[in-house]
Short mmCIF file of C-alpha atoms in Angstrom, two decimals:
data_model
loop_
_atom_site.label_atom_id
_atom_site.label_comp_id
_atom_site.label_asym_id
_atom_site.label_seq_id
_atom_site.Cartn_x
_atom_site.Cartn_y
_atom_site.Cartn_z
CA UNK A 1 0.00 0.00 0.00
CA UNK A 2 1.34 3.75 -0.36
CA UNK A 3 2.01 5.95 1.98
CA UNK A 4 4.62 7.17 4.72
CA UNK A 5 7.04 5.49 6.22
CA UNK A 6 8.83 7.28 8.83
CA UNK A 7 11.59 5.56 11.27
CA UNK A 8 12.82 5.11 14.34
CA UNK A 9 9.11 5.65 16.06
CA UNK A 10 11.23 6.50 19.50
CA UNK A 11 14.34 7.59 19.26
CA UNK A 12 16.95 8.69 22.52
CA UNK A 13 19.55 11.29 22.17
CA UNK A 14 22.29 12.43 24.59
CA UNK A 15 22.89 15.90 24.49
CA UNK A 16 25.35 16.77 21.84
CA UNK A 17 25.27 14.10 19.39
CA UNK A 18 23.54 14.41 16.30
CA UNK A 19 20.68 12.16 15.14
CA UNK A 20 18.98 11.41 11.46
CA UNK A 21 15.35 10.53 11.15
CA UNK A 22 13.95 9.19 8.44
CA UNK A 23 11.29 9.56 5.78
CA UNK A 24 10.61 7.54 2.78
CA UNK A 25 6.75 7.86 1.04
CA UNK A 26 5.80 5.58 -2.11
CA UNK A 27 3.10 8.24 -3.27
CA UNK A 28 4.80 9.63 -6.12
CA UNK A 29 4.37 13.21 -4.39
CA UNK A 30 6.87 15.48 -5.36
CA UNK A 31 6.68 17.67 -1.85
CA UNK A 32 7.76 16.40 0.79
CA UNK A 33 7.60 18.37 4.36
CA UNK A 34 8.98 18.04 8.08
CA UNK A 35 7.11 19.26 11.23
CA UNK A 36 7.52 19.69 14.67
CA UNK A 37 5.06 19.58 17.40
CA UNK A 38 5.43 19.83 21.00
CA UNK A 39 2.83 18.68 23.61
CA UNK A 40 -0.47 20.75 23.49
CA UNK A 41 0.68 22.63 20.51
CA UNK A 42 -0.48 22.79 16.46
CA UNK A 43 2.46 21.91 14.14
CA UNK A 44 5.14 24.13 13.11
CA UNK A 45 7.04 23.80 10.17
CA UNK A 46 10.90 23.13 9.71
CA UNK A 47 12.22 22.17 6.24
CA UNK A 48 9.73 21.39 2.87
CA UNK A 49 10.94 20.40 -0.41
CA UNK A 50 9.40 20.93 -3.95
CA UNK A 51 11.61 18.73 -6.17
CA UNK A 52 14.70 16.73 -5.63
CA UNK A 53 17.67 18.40 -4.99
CA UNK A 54 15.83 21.33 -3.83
CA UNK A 55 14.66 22.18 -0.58
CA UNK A 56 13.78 25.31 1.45
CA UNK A 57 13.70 26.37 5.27
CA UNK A 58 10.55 26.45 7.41
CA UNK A 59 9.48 28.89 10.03
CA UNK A 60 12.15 26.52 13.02
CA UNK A 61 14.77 25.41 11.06
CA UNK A 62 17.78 26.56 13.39
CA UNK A 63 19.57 23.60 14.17
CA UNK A 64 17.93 21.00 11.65
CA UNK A 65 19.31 20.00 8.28
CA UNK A 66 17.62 18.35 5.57
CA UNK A 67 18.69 16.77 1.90
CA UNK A 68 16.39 15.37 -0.90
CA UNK A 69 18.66 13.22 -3.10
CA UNK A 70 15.69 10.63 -3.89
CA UNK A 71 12.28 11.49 -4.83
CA UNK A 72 11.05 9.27 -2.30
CA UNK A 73 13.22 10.29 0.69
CA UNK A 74 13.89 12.91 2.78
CA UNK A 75 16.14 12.67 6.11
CA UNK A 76 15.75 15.07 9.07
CA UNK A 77 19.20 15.67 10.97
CA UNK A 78 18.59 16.92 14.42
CA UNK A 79 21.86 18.39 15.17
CA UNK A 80 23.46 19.25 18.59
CA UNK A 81 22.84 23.24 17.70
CA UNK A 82 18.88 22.76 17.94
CA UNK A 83 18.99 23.78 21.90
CA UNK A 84 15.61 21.96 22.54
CA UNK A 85 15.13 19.16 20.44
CA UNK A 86 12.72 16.71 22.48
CA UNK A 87 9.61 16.80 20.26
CA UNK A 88 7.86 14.65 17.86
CA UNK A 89 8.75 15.22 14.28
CA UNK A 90 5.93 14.17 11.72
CA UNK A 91 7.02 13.96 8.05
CA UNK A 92 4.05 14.89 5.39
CA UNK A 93 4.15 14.33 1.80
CA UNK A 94 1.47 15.98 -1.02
CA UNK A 95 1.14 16.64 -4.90
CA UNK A 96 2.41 20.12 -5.55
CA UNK A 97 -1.00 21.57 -5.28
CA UNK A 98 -0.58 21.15 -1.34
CA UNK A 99 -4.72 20.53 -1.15
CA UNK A 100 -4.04 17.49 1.09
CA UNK A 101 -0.96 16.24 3.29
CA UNK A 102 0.10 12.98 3.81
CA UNK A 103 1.54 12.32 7.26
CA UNK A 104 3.85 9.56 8.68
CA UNK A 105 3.40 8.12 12.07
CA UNK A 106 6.01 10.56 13.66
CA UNK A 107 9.30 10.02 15.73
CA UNK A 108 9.08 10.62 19.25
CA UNK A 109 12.99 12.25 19.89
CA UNK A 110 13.96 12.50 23.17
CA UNK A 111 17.12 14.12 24.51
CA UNK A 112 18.57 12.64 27.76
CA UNK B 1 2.43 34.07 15.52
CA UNK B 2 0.23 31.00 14.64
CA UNK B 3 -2.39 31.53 11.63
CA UNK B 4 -4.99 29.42 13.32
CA UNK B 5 -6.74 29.72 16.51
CA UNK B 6 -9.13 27.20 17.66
CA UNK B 7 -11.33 26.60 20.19
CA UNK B 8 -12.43 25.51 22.84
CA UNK B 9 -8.93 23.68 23.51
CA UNK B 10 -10.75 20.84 24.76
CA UNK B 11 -14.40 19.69 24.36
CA UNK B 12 -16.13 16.36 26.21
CA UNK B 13 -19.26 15.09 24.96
CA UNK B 14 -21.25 11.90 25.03
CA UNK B 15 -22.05 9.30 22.22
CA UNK B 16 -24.70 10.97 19.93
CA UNK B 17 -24.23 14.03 20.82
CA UNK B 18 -22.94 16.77 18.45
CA UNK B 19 -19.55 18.22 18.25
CA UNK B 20 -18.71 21.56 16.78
CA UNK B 21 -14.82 23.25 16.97
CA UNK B 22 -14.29 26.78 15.44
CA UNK B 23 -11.04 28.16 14.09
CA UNK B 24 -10.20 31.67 12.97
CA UNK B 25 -6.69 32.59 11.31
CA UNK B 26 -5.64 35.95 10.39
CA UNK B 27 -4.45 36.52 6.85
CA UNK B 28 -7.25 35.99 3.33
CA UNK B 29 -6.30 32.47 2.49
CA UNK B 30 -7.07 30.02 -0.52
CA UNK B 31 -8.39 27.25 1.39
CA UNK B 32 -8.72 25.62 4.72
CA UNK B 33 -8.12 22.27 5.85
CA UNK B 34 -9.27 20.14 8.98
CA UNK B 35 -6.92 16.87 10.12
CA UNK B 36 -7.32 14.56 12.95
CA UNK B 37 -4.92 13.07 15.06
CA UNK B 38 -5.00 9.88 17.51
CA UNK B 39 -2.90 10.10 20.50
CA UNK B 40 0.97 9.94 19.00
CA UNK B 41 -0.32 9.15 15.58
CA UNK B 42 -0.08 11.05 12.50
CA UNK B 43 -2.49 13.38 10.85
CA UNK B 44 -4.52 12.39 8.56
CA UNK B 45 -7.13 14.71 5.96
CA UNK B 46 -10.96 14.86 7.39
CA UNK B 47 -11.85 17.73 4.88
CA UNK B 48 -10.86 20.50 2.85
CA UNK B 49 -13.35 23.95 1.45
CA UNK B 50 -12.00 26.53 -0.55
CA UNK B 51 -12.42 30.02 0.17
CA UNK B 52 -15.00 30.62 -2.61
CA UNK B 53 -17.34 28.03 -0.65
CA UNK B 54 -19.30 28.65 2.24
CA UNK B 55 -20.23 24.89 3.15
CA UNK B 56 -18.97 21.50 2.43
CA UNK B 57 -20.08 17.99 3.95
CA UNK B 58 -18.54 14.53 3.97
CA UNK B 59 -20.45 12.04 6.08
CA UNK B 60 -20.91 13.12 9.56
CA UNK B 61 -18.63 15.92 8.73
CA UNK B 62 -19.73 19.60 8.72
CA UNK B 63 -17.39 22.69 7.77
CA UNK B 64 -18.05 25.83 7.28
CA UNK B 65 -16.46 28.83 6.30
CA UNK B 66 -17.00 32.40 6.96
CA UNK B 67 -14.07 34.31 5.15
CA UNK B 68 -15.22 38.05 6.11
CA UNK B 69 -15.17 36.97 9.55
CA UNK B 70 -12.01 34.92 9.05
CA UNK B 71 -13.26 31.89 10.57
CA UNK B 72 -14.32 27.54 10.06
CA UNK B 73 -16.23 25.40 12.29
CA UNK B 74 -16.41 21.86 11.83
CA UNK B 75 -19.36 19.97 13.03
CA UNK B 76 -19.29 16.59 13.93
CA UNK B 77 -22.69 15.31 14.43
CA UNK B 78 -24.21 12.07 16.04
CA UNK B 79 -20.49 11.56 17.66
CA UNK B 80 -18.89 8.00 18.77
CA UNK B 81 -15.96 6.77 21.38
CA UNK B 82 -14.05 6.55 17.97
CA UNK B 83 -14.32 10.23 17.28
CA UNK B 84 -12.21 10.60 20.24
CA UNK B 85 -9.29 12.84 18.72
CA UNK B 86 -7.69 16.37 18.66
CA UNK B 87 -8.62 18.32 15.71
CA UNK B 88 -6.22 20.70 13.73
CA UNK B 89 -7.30 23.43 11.34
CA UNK B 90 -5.03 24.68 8.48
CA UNK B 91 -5.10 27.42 6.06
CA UNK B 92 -3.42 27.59 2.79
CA UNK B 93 -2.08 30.55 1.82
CA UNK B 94 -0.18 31.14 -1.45
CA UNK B 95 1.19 34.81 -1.96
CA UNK B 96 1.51 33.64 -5.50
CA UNK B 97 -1.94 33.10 -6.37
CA UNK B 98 -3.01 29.32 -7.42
CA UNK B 99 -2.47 26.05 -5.53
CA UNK B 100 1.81 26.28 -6.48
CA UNK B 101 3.50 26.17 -3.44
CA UNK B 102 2.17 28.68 -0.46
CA UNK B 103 2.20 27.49 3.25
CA UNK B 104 0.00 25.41 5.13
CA UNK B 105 -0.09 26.85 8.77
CA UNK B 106 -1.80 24.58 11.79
CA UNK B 107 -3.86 25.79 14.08
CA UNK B 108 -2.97 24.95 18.07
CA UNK B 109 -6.10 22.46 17.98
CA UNK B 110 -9.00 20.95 19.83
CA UNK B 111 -8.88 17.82 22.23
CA UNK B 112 -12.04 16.40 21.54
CA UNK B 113 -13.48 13.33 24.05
CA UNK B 114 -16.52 11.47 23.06
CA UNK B 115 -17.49 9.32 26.33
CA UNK B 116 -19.53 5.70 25.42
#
């Protein structure tokens, strides 16, 4: 079936150290997005991408990078500048005319 | 500053009774979106009107939108225990003009609990 496949669903981080979550969709969508939302709170967003090789910062991106070498992928790196990074990060997909998102299942990241 | 405001933050209700969440965002927008979400789940599309239409329905689903007032409801009617869900509004804005990319901005949400 298509749809969203984002990984790890829990993921532990000591402070410092950099960690990559991951985002693969089978939709054919060309736009692919990252969010971030935080207990209580609507979703705010922190990297999209249009087309491969191409992608463009969101309203939080301090301290997250992003690349889009596949169609069908597109990695979030949580680096050890974002200063607080425990949040759950939902990756969306959609068609360019952005009428409907397609989300993943999110990664709960948690910073010890 | 978010786009969206909703409200209330939370609502409880019983089985078969009606639920209706309002949202109101601040800038002229294209369209407007509702999503649900299950605890630690994903989002996933309820609806969608655009912001030449005043009324839309899709089952038990309701939306409305009022764009000189800058607002949406979404009415849930005859609810169930599987209902039980917070709500997100988003409007689409596109300072281009047409559906190329603009920016889809989430409301804060509604906690919505539908006791059996």
């Amino acid at each position: 079936d298509g749809g969203i496949t984002q990984s790890p669903k829990y993921l532990f981080r000591k402070e410092g150290q950099n960690v990559t979550l991951s985002c693969e969709q089978n939709l054919n969508h060309d736009a692919m997005y990252w969010y971030r939302q935080d207990p209580g709170q609507g979703l705010r967003l922190i990297y999209y991408s249009q087309i491969v090789n191409d992608f463009q910062k969101g309203d939080i991106a301090e301290g997250y990078s992003v690349s889009r070498e596949k169609k069908e992928s597109f990695p979030l790196t949580v680096t050890s500048a974002q200063k607080n990074p425990t949040a759950f990060y939902l990756c969306a997909s959609s068609t360019r005319g952005l009428e409907e998102l397609f989300f993943g299942e999110g990664s709960r990241l948690t910073v010890l | 500053s978010q786009q969206g405001e909703e409200d209330p933050q939370a609502l409880s209700i019983q089985e078969g009774e009606n639920a209706t969440m309002n949202c109101s965002y601040k800038t002229s927008i294209n369209n407007l979106q509702w999503y649900r979400q299950n605890s630690g789940r994903g989002l996933v599309h309820l609806i969608l009107i655009r912001s030449n239409e005043r009324e839309k329905h899709s089952g038990r689903l309701r939306v409305t939108l009022d764009t000189s007032k800058k607002s949406s409801s979404l009415l849930i009617t005859a609810s169930r225990a599987a209902d039980t869900a917070s709500y997100f509004c988003a409007s689409f804005t596109s300072p281009g003009g047409g559906t190329s990319y603009g920016k889809l901005t989430f409301g804060q949400g509604t906690i919505l609990t539908v006791h059996p």
